[in-house]
Coordinates of C-alpha atoms in Angstrom, one line a residue:
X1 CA 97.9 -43.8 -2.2
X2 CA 96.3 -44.7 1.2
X3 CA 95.3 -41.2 1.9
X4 CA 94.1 -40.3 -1.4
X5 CA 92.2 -43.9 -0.8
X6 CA 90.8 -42.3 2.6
X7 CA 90.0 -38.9 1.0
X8 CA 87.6 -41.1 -1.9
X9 CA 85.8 -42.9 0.4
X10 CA 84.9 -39.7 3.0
X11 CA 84.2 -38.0 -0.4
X12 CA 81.9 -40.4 -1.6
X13 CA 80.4 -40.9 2.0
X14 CA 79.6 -37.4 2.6
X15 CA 78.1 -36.9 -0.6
X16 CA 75.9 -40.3 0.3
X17 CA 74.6 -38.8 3.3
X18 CA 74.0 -35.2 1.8
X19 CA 71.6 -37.5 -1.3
X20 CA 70.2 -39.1 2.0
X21 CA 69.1 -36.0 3.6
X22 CA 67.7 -34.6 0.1
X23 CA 65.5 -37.5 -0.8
X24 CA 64.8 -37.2 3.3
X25 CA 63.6 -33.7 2.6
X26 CA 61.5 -34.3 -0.9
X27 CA 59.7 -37.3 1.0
X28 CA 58.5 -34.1 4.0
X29 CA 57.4 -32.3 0.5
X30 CA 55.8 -34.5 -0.8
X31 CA 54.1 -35.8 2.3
X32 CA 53.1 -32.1 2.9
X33 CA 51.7 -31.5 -0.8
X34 CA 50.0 -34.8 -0.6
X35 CA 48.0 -33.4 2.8
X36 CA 47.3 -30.0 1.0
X37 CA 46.2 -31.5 -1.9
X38 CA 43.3 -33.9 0.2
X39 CA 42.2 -30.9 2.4
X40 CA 41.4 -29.0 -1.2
X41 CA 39.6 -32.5 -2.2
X42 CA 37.3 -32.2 1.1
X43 CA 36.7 -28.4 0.8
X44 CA 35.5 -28.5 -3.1
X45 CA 33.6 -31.6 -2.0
X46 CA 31.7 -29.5 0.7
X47 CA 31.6 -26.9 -1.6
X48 CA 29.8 -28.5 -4.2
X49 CA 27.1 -30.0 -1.4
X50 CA 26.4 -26.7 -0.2
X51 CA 25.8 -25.0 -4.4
X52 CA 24.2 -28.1 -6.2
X53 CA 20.4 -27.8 -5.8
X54 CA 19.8 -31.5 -6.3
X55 CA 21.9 -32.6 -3.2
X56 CA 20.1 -33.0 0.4
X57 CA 20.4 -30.0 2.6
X58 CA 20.1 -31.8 5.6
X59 CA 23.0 -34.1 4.8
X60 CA 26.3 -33.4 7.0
X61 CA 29.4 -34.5 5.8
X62 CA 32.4 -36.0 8.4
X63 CA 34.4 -32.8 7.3
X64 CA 31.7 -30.4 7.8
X65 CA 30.9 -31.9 11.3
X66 CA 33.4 -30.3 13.5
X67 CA 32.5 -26.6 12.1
X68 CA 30.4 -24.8 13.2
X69 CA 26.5 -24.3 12.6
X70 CA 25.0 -21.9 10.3
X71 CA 22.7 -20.2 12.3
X72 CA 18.9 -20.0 10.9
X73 CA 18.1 -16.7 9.3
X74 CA 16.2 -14.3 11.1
X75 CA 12.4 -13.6 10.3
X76 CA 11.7 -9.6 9.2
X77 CA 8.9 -10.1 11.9
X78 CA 11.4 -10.2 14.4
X79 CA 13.5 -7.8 13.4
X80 CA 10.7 -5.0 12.2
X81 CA 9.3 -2.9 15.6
X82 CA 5.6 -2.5 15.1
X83 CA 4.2 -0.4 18.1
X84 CA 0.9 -1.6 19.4
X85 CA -1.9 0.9 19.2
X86 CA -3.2 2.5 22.3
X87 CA -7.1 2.8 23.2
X88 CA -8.6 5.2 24.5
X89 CA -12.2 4.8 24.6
X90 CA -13.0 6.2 21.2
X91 CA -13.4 4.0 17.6
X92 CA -13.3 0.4 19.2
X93 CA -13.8 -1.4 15.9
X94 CA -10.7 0.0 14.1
X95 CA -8.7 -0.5 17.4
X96 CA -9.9 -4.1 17.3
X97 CA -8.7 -4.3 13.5
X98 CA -5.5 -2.7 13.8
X99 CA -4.8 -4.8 17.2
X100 CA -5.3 -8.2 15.6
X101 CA -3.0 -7.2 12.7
X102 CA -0.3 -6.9 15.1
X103 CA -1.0 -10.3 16.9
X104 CA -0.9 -11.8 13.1
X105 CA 2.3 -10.0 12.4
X106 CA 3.9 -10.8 15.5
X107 CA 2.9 -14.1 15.8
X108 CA 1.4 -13.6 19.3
X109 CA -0.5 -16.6 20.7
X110 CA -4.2 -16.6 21.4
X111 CA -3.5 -17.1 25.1
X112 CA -1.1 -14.1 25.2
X113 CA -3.5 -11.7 23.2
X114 CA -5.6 -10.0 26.1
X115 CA -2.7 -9.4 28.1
X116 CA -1.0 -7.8 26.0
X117 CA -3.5 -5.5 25.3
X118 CA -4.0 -4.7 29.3
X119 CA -1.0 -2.5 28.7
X120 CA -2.1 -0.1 25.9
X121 CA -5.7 0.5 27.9
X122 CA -5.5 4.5 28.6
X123 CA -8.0 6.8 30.3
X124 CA -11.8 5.4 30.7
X125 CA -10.8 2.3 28.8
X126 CA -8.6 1.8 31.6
X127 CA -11.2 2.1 34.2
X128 CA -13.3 0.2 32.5
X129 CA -11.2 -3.2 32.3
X130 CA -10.8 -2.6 36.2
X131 CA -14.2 -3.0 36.4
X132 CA -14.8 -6.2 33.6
X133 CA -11.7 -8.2 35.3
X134 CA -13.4 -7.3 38.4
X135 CA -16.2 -8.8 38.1
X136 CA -16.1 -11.2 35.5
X137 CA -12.5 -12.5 35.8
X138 CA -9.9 -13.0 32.9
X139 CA -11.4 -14.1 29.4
X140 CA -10.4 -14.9 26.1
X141 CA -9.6 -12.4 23.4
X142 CA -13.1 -12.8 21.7
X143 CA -14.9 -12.6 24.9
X144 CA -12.9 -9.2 25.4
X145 CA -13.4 -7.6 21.7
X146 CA -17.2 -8.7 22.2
X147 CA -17.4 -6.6 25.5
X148 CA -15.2 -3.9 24.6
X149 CA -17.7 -3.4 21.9
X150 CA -20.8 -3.5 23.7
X151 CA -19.4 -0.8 26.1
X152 CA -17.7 2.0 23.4
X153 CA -19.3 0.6 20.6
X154 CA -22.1 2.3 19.0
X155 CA -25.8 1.2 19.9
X156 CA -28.0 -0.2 17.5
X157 CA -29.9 3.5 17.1
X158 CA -26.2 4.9 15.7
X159 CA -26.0 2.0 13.0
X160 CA -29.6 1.4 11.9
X161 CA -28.1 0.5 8.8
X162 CA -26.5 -3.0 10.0
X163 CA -30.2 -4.3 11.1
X164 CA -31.0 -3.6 7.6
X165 CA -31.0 -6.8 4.5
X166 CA -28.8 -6.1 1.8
X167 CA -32.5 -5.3 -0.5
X168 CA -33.6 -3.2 2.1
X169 CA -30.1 -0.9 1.8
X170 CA -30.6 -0.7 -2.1
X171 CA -34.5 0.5 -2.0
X172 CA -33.5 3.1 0.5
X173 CA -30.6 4.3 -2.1
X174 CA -33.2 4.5 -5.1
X175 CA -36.0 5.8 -3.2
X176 CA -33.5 9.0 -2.6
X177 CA -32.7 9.5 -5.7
X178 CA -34.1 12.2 -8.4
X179 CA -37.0 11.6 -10.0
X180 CA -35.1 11.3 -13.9
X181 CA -32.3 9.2 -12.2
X182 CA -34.5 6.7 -10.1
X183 CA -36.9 5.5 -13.0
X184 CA -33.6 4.5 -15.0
X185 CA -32.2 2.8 -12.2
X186 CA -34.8 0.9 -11.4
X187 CA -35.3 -0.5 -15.0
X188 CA -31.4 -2.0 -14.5
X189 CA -32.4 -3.8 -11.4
X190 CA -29.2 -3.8 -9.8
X191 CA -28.7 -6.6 -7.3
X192 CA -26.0 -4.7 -5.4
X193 CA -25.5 -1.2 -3.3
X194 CA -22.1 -0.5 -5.0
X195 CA -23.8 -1.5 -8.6
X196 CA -27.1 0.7 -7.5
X197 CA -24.4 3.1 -7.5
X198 CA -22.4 2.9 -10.6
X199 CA -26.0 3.3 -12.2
X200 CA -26.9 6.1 -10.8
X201 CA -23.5 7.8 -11.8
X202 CA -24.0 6.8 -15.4
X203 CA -27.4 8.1 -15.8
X204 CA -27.1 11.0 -13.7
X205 CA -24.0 11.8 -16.4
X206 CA -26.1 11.1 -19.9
X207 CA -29.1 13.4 -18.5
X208 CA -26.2 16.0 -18.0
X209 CA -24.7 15.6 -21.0
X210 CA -28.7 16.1 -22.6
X211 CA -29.6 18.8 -21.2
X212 CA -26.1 21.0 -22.6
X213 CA -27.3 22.9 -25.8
X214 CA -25.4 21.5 -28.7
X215 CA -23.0 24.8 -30.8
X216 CA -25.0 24.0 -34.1
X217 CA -24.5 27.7 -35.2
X218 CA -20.6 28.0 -34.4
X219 CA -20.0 24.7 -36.1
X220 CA -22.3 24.8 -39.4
X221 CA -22.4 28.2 -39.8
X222 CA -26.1 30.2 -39.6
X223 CA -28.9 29.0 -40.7
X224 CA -30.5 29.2 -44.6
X225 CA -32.5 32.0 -43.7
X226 CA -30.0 34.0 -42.1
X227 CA -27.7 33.5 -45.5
X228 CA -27.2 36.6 -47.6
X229 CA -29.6 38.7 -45.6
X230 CA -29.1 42.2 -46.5
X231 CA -28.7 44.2 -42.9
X232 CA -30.4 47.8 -43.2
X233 CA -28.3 50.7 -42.5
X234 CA -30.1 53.2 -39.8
X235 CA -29.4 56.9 -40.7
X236 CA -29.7 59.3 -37.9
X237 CA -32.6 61.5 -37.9
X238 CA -32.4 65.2 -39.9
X239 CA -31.7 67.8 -38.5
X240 CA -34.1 70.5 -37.8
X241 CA -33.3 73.8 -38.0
X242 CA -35.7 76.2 -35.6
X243 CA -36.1 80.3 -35.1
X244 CA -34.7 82.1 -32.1
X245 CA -38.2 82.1 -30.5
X246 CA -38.3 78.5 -30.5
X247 CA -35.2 78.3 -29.3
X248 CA -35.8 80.5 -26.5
X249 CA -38.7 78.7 -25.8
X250 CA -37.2 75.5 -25.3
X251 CA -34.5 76.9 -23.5
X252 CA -37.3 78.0 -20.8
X253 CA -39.0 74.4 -20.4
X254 CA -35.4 72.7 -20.2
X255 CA -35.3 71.3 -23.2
X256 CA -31.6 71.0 -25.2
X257 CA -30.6 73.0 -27.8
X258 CA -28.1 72.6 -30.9
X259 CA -25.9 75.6 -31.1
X260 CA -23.7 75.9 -34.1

C-alpha cells in the first residue's frame, strides 16, 4: 500500500511539473505573438502615413525615427549632360542664345556665368578675351555678351534693318512689290510686316488664279454656232491626163510625172 501510495504521488507530481512547464511555454507564445502582433500595428500605422494624401509629410513618427532617410529625388537637370557650345569667332548672337539656355538649364549662377564660358573660347575668340581681361579686368556676364558683340557682331551697315521703325520695314515691303499686288495691299493697311505678308500671298494667289483661262468648251460642250455645222468634204483634185510630148517636156524642166 505504501509504495503504491509513493508511486501516486510521484505520478501526480511529475505530471504537475510537466502542466507547469506547458503553461510555462504557452505564456513564451503568447508573449511572442503579442510582440509580433504590435510591430504589425506600428508598420500599417507607418504605412498608412506614408499613402494617405491628407496626412502631413513632414510628420515623423517614434517608429520611423530610427530608419533611415529617404533620400530627395534627383532633378533630370542633374542627371541630363548638356555640352556647352564652343565659340569661335563666328555668329555671336546665337552663341549668346544657346549659351544662356544652358546657364537656365543648369542652374548656373550669375557670378559663375563668364567663367564658365572662358573655357569654350577657341581660336580669335580666344585671343580676343586675352586682350578684354587684359585691359579691362573681369566683368559681369552682360558686360561680356555686350562686348563680345561689338567685336564679332555685325556693324550697323550689315543690319540696316534694326535702325529702321516697324512702319518704315512695312513701306519698304510694299514699295517692292508688283504693281497689281501693291495697290491691293495698300488698300488693307496692314499694321504688321508678317500681316503685310499674308496679304501679299493672298492677292498675289486670286490674280493667279484670274489670269488661268477658264475650260468653258470642255465642260459645256461647243458653242451654238458650232452646233450641227455641216464640215465640207475636200476631194482631191482630177486628174489630168497629158500627151507624150507634154510629158517629155516636163520631164526636161524637172517637173514630176504620173506614170501608170
Amino acid at each position: 500500500m505504501d509504495t503504491r501510495g509513493k508511486t501516486n504521488i510521484e505520478f501526480r507530481n511529475e505530471v504537475s511539473e510537466v502542466l507547469a512547464c506547458h503553461e510555462s511555454s504557452f505564456d513564451q507564445i503568447h508573449a511572442t505573438l503579442q510582440t509580433i502582433f504590435t510591430d504589425l500595428q506600428v508598420l500599417k500605422a507607418q504605412t498608412n502615413v506614408s499613402t494617405t494624401g491628407d496626412a502631413n509629410p513632414f510628420a515623423v513618427s517614434d517608429a520611423s525615427q530610427s530608419t533611415k532617410p529617404y533620400p530627395q529625388p534627383r532633378t533630370p537637370n542633374s542627371t541630363l549632360k548638356l555640352y556647352f557650345p564652343k565659340f569661335t569667332g563666328e555668329d555671336p548672337t546665337r552663341w549668346i542664345y544657346r549659351a544662356e539656355q544652358h546657364f537656365e538649364f543648369q542652374g548656373i549662377v550669375p557670378a559663375q556665368r563668364v567663367q564658365l564660358a572662358l573655357f569654350h573660347l577657341e581660336g580669335i575668340a580666344f585671343k580676343w578675351h586675352c586682350w578684354f581681361v587684359k585691359f579691362k579686368g573681369f566683368v559681369n556676364w552682360t558686360e561680356f555678351t555686350m562686348a563680345l558683340l561689338r567685336r564679332f557682331g555685325p556693324t550697323e551697315y550689315e543690319k540696316p534693318s534694326e535702325t529702321l521703325t516697324h512702319n518704315h520695314l512695312i513701306d519698304i515691303f510694299i514699295v517692292g512689290l508688283k504693281g497689281e499686288v501693291r495697290l491691293d495691299v495698300k488698300l488693307k493697311t496692314p499694321h504688321t510686316l508678317s500681316e503685310a505678308i499674308g496679304v501679299a500671298r493672298l492677292v498675289e494667289e486670286c490674280n493667279n488664279l484670274q489670269k488661268k483661262p477658264t475650260p468653258t468648251i470642255d465642260l459645256l460642250g461647243p458653242p451654238p454656232h458650232l452646233k450641227n455645222t455641216p464640215i465640207a468634204e475636200t476631194s482631191p483634185p482630177p486628174i489630168k491626163r497629158i500627151t507624150y510630148q507634154e510629158a517629155c517636156n516636163r520631164q526636161e524642166n524637172g517637173l514630176c510625172v504620173l506614170l501608170r
